[in-house]
CSV table of C-alpha atoms in Angstrom, one decimal:
chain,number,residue,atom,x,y,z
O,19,UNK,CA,63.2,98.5,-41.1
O,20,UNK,CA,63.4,97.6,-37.4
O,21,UNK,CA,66.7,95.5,-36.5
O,22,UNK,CA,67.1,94.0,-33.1
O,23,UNK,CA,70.6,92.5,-31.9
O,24,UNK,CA,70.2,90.4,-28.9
O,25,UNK,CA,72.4,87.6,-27.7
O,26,UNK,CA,73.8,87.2,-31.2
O,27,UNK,CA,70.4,87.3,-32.9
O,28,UNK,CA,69.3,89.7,-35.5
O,29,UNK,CA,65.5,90.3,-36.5
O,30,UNK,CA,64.1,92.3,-38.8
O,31,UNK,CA,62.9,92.6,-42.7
O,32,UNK,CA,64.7,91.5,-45.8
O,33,UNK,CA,67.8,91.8,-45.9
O,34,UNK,CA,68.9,92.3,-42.2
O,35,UNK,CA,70.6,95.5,-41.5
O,36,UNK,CA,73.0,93.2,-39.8
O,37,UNK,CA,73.8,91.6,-43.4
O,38,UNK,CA,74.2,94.9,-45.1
O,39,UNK,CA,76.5,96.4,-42.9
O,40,UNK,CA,78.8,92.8,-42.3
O,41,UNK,CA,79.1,91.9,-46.3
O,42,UNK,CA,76.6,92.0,-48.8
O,43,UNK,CA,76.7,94.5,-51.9
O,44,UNK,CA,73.3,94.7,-54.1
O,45,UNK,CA,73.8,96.1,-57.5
O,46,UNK,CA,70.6,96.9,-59.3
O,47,UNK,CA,71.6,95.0,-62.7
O,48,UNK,CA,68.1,96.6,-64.4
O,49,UNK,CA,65.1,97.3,-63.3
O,50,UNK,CA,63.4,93.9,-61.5
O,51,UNK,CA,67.0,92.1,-62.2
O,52,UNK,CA,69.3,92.5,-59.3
O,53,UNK,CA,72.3,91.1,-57.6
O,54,UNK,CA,73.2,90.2,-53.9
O,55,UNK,CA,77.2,89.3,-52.8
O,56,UNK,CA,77.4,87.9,-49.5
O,57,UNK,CA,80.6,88.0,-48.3
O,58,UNK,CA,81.0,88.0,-44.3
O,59,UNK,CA,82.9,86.6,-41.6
O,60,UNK,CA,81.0,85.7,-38.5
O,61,UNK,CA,83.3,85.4,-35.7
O,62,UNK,CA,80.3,83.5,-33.2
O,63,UNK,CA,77.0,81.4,-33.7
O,64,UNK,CA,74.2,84.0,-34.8
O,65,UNK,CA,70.6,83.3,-35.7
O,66,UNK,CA,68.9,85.9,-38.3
O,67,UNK,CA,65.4,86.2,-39.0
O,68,UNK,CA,63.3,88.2,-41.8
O,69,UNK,CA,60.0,88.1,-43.5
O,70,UNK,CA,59.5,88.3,-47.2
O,71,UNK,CA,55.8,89.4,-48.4
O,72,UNK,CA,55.3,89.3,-52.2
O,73,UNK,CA,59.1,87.8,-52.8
O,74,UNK,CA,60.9,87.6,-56.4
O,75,UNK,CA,62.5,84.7,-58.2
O,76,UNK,CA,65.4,83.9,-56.4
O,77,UNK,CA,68.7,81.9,-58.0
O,78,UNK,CA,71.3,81.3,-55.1
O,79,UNK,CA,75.0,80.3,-55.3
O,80,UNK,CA,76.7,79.0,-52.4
O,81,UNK,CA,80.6,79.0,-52.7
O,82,UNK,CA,81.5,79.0,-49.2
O,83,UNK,CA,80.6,78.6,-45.7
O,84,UNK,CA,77.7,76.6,-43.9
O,85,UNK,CA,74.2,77.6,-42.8
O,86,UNK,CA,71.4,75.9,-42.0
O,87,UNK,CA,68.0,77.7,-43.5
O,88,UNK,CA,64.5,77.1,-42.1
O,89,UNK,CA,61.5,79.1,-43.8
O,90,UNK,CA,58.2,78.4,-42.9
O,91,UNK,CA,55.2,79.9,-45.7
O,92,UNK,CA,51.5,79.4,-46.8
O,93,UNK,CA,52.6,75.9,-48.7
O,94,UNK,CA,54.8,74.2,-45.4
O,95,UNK,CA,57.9,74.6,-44.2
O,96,UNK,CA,61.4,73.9,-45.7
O,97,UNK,CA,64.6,73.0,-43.5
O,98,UNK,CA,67.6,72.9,-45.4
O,99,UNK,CA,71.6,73.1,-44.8
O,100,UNK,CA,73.9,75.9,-46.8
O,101,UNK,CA,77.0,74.3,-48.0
O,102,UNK,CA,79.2,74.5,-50.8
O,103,UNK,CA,78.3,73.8,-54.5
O,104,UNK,CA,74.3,74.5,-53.8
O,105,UNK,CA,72.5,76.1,-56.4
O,106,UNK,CA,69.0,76.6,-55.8
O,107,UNK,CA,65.9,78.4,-57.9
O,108,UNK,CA,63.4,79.3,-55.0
O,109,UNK,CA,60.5,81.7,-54.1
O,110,UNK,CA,59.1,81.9,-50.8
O,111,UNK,CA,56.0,84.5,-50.5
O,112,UNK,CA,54.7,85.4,-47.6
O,113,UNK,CA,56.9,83.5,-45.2
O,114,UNK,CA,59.3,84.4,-42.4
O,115,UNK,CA,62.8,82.7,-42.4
O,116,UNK,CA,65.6,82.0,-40.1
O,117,UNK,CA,69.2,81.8,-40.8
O,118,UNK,CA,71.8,80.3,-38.8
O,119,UNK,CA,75.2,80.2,-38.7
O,120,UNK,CA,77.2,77.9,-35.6
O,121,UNK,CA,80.8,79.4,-34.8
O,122,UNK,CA,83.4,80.6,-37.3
O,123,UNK,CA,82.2,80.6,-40.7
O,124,UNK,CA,82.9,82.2,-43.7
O,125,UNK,CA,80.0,82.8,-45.6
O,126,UNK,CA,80.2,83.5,-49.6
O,127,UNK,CA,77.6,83.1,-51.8
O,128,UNK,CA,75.8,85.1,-54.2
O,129,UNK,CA,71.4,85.6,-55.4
O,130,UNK,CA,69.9,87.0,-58.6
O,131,UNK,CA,66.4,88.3,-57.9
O,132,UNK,CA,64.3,88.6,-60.5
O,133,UNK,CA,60.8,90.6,-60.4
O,134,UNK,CA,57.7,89.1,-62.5
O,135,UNK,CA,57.8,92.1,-64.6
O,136,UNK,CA,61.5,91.6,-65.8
O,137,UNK,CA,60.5,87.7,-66.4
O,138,UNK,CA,57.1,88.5,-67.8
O,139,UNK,CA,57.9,89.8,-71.7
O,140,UNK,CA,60.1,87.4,-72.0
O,141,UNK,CA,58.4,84.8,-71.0
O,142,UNK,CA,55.6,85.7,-72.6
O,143,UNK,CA,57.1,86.8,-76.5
O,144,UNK,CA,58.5,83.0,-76.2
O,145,UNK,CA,55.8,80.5,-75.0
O,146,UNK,CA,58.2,78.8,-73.2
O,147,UNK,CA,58.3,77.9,-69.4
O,148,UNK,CA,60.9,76.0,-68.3
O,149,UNK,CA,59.0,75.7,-64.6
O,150,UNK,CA,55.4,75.4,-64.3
O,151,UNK,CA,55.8,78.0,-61.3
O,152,UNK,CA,56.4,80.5,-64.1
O,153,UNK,CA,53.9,80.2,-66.4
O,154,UNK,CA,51.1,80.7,-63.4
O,155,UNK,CA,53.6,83.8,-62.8
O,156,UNK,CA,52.4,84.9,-65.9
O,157,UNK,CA,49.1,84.2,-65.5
O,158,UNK,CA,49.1,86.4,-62.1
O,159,UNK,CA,51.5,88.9,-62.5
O,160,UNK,CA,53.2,87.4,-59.4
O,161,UNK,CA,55.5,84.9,-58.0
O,162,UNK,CA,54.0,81.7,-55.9
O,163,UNK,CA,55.9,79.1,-53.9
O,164,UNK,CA,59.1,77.6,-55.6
O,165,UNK,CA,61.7,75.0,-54.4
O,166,UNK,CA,64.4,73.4,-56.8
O,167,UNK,CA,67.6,72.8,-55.5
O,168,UNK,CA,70.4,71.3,-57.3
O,169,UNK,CA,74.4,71.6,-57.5
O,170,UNK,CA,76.3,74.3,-59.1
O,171,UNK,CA,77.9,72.7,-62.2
O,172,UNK,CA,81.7,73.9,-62.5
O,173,UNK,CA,80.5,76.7,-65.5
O,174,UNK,CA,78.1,78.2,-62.5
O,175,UNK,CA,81.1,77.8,-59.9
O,176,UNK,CA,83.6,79.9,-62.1
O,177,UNK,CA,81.4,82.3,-63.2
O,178,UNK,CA,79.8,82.7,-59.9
O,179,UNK,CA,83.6,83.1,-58.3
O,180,UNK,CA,84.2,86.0,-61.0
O,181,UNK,CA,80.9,88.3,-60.0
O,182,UNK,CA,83.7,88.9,-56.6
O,183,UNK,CA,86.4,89.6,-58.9
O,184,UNK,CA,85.2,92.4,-60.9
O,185,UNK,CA,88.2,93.7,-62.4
O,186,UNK,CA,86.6,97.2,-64.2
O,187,UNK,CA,85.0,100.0,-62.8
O,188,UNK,CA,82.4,102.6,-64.4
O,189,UNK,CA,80.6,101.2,-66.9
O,190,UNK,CA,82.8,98.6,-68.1
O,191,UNK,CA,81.9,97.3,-64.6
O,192,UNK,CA,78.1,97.9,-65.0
O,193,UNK,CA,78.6,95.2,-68.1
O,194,UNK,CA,80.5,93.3,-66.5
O,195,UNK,CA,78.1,91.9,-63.7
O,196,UNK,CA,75.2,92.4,-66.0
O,197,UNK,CA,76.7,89.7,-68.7
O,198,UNK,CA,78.1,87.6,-65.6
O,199,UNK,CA,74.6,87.9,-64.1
O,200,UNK,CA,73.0,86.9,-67.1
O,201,UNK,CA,75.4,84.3,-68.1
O,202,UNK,CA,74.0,82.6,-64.2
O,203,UNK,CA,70.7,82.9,-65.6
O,204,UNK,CA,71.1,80.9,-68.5
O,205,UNK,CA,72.9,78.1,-66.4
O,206,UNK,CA,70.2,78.5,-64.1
O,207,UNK,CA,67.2,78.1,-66.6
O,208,UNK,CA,69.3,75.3,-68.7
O,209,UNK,CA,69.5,73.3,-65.5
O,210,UNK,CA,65.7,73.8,-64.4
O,211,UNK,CA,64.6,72.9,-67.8
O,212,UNK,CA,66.7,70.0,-67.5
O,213,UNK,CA,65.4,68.5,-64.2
O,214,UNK,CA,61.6,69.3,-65.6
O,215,UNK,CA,62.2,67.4,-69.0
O,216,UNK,CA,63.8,64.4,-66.4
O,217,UNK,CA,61.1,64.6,-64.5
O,218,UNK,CA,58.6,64.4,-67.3
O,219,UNK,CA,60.3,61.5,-69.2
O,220,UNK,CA,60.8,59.6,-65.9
O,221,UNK,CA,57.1,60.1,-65.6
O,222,UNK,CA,56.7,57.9,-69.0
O,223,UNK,CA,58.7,55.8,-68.8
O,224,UNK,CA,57.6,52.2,-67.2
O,225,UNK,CA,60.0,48.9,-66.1
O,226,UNK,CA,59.0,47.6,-69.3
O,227,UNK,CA,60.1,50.1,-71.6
O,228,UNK,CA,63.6,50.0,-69.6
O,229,UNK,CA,64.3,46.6,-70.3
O,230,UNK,CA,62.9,47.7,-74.4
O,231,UNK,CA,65.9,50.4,-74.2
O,232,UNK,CA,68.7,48.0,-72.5
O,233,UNK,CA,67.8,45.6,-75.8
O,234,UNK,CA,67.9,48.5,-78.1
O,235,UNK,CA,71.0,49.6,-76.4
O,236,UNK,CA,72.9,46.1,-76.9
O,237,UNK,CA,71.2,45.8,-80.7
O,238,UNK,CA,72.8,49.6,-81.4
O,239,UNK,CA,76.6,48.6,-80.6
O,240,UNK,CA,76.1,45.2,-81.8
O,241,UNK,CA,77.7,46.1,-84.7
O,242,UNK,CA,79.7,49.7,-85.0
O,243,UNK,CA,80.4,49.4,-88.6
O,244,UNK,CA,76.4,48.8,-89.5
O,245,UNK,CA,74.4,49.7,-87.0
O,246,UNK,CA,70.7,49.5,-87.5
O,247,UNK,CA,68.6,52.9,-88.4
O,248,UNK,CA,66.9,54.6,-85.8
O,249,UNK,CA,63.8,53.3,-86.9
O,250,UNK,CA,64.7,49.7,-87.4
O,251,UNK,CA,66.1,50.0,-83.4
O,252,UNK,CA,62.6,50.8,-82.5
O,253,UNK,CA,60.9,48.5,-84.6
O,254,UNK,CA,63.1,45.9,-83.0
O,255,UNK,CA,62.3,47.2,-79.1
O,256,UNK,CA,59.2,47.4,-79.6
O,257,UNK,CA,58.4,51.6,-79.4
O,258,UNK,CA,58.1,54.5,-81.4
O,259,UNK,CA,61.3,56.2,-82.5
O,260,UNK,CA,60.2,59.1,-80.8
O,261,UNK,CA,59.8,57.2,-77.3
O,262,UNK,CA,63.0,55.0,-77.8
O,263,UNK,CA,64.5,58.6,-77.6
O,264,UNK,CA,63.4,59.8,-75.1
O,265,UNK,CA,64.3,56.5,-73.2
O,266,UNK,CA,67.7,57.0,-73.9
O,267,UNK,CA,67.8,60.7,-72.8
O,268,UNK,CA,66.5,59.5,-69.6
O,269,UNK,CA,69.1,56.1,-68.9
O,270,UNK,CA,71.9,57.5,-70.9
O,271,UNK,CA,71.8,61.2,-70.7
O,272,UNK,CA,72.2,61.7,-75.2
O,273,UNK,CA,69.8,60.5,-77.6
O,274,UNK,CA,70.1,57.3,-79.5
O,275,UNK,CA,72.8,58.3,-82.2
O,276,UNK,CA,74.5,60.7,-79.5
O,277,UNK,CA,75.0,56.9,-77.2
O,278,UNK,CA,76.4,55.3,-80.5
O,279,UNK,CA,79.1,58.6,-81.5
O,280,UNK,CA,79.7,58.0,-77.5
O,281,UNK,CA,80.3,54.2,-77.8
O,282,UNK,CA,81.9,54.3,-81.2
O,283,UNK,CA,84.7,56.6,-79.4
O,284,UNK,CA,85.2,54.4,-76.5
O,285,UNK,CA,85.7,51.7,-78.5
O,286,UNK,CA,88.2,53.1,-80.5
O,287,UNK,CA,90.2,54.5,-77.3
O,288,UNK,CA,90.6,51.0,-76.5
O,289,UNK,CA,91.4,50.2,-79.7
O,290,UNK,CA,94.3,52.2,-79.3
O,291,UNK,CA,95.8,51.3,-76.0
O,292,UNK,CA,95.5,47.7,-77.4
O,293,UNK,CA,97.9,49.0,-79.7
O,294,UNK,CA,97.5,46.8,-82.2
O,295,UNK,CA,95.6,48.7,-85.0
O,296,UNK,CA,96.7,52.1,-86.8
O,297,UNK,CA,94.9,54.9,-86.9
O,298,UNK,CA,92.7,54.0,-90.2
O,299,UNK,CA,91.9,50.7,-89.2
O,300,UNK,CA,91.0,52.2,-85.9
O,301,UNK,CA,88.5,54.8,-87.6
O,302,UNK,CA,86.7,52.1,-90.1
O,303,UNK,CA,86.6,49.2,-87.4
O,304,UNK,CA,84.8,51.6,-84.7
O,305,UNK,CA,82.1,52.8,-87.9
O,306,UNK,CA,83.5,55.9,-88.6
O,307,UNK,CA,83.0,57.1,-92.2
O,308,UNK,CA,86.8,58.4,-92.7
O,309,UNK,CA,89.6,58.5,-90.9
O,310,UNK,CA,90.0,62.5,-90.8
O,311,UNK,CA,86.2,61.9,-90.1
O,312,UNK,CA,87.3,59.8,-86.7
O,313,UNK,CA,90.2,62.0,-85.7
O,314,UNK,CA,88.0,65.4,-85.8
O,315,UNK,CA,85.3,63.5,-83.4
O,316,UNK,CA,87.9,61.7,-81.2
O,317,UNK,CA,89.9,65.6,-80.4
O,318,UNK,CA,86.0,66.6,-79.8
O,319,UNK,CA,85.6,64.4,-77.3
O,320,UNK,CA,89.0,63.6,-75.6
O,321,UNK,CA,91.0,66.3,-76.4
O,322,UNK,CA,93.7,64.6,-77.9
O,323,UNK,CA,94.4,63.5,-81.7
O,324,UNK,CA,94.1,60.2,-81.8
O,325,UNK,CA,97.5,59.8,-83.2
O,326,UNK,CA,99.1,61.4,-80.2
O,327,UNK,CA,97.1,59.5,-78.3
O,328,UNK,CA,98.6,55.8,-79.7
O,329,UNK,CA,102.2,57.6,-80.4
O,330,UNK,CA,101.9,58.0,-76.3
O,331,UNK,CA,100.5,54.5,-75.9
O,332,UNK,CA,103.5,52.9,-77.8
O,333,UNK,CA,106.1,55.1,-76.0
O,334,UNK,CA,104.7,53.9,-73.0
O,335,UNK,CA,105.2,50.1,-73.7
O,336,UNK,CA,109.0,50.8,-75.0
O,337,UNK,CA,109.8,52.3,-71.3
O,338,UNK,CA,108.0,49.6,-70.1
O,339,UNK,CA,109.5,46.7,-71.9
O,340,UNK,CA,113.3,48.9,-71.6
């Protein structure tokens, strides 16, 4: 590996030298699975360029710091800024990359690499690919282009801020990343397969069938105490169960029944700060099938017994009115 320092800049191959020795610690979690800290301080403006030929999966974690990333490769080029809360699944074969970094910055962020092999027996014992990317992976035995950026969620954030924690040593720190790393993984994977599925549905679903699932929507909380079967609700908009569905995972983030448990418990919070209702009448009025019933659900969800909740509502209106 040839390194060059010159004016601030550092060339060579993946990683830099320059990286190594300034803040990052790779830990080999197993073989094809491995972890990158980043952890540096740069004091001035640098500019860092590498080349990657046959590159893994790569799952970054930005928690700190600001770069600005441009990495041009046999599909284009991609330009994009480092900054806090980016989470991005990428794979950039046979491309050359520059890294930049303007004044003082503190740089912290954290990759998983992942090999095909590591990838392939899973992937392959399951049938499942949660990006196309990885099924041709299979297919090949190698990694092609791959570009899905998204923000950490706050699971990703606090896990990612323990991997520069570790707290053991020996093997008890050997598990520790490895379960941390793989615990990223699944966040990773779950939010990938999230975007694809999005992407999919949104590809379904037309202006029409919007204004099908606004109507369905209005028709479901019509009535909390007897709302019409999933079935009847489709018959009514005018689309298969199975579609109406999928409409409301795509507009409302939950499935039909998930919107109406949702609704029913929004309701009945308001219900509450009216203040006018006890608890039973509360749990019957907003369609719930018992009040212990309504009081499990509405801890679920708020984190609160819904009698706290209205014994803090009342106290509130006797300081008031006092």
């Amino acid at each position: 590996m040839s390194v060059q320092k010159e004016n601030n800049d550092v060339t060579g191959t993946h990683p830099p030298d320059f990286l190594m020795e300034k803040g990052i610690r790779q830990i080999d979690i197993k073989p094809g699975l491995k972890l990158s800290l980043v952890n540096f301080h740069s004091t001035a403006p640098k500019k860092i360029t590498f080349e990657t030929q046959d590159a893994p999966l790569e799952f970054s974690f930005h928690l700190s710091g600001h770069a600005d990333y441009s990495i041009v490769h046999r599909q284009g080029k991609n330009d994009f800024k480092g900054s806090v809360g980016q989470n991005i699944a990428s794979c950039f074969p046979d491309s050359s990359s520059t890294m930049e970094i303007y004044g003082k910055s503190y740089i912290r962020m954290l990759a998983i690499h992942i090999d095909p092999d590591f990838l392939n027996h899973y992937l392959t014992e399951q049938g499942q690919f949660p990006l196309p990317e990885l099924e041709k992976m299979v297919q090949t035995g190698k990694f092609s282009y791959c570009f899905n950026p998204g923000r950490m969620s706050a699971t990703m954030s606090v896990v990612a801020s323990q991997l520069f924690s570790c707290p053991y040593r020996g093997i008890a720190g050997q598990w520790f990343y490895e379960s941390k790393t793989l615990e990223l993984m699944v966040l990773q994977f779950v939010r990938i397969s999230q975007v694809f599925h999005q992407t999919q549905v949104r590809m379904e679903v037309t202006g029409q069938d919007v204004e099908r699932i606004q109507t369905a929507k209005k028709l479901l909380c019509r009535d909390l105490e007897n709302p019409p079967s999933l079935f009847e609700l489709a018959r009514a908009a005018g689309m298969t169960h199975t579609k109406l569905n999928k409409g409301f995972k795509y507009l409302f983030g939950t499935t039909v029944f998930g919107y109406l448990r949702r609704h029913r418990l929004e309701e009945s919070r308001l219900m509450l700060d009216a203040g006018q209702m006890n608890i039973s009448e509360i749990a019957y009025a907003s369609g719930f099938s018992s009040p212990s019933h309504f009081a499990r659900s509405f801890f679920a969800y708020f984190g609160v017994q819904p009698s706290a909740y209205l014994k803090e509502v009342l106290q509130r209106r006797v300081i008031s009115a006092g």
